[in-house]
Amino acid sequence: QVQLVESGGGLVQAGGSLSLSCAASGSIFSINAMNWYRQAPGKQRELVATITRGGSADYADSVKGRFTISRDNAKNTVYLQMNSLVPEDTAVYYCHAFIEITRRHEYSYWGQGTQVTVSP
């Protein structure tokens, strides 16, 4: 089976930084787009950042200029560097990926989520 395992969440003061990692493991033929979502209490899950296999990235307007998504295809890992954090960034952050377990058989996978809390 395929698993996405996240790490790097925690508590940080406003203005600080955190770095999240998400490593995919298991029977993987290819990993296509990798994404970071977040969900705050009482709010819908929102897409924070996405990155293609070739490294093209897009961001939600709320995090542009502050967050950077990157990936290491050799390690099957996606990262989210979060700088200049504000309390509004507080949420559970979820790693997501479209993964081909065999050629032309792509499925959607989610990590377990990691809590990010930004204090005033």
Coordinates of N, CA and C in Angstrom, one line a residue, residues 3 8 20 27 39 59-61 70 76-77 89 94 101 104 108 119:
Q3 N 1.5 5.1 1.4 CA 1.3 6.0 2.5 C 2.0 7.3 2.3
G8 N 6.8 17.8 11.0 CA 7.2 19.2 11.0 C 6.3 20.2 11.6
L20 N 7.4 21.9 6.9 CA 6.7 20.7 6.8 C 7.3 19.7 5.8
S27 N 4.2 1.0 -2.9 CA 4.3 0.6 -4.3 C 3.9 1.8 -5.2
Q39 N -6.9 22.9 7.0 CA -8.3 23.1 7.4 C -8.3 23.6 8.8
Y59 N 0.2 28.9 -5.6 CA -0.1 29.2 -4.2 C -1.4 29.9 -4.0
A60 N -2.1 29.6 -2.9 CA -3.2 30.4 -2.5 C -2.8 31.9 -2.3
D61 N -3.6 32.8 -2.6 CA -3.3 34.2 -2.5 C -2.9 34.6 -1.0
S70 N 8.2 22.8 -2.4 CA 9.3 22.2 -3.2 C 9.1 20.7 -3.1
N76 N 10.8 11.0 -3.1 CA 9.4 11.0 -3.0 C 8.8 11.9 -1.9
T77 N 9.4 13.0 -1.8 CA 9.0 13.9 -0.7 C 8.7 15.3 -1.2
D89 N -2.8 31.4 10.0 CA -2.3 30.2 9.4 C -2.5 28.9 10.2
Y94 N -2.5 19.2 5.6 CA -2.6 17.8 5.0 C -1.8 17.8 3.7
I101 N 0.2 4.0 -9.1 CA 0.8 2.8 -8.6 C 1.2 1.8 -9.7
R104 N -0.6 4.6 -15.8 CA -2.0 5.0 -16.2 C -3.0 4.6 -15.2
S108 N -5.7 9.2 -5.7 CA -5.5 10.3 -4.8 C -5.2 9.8 -3.4
S119 N 0.8 31.3 17.5 CA 0.4 32.2 18.6 C 0.6 33.6 18.4

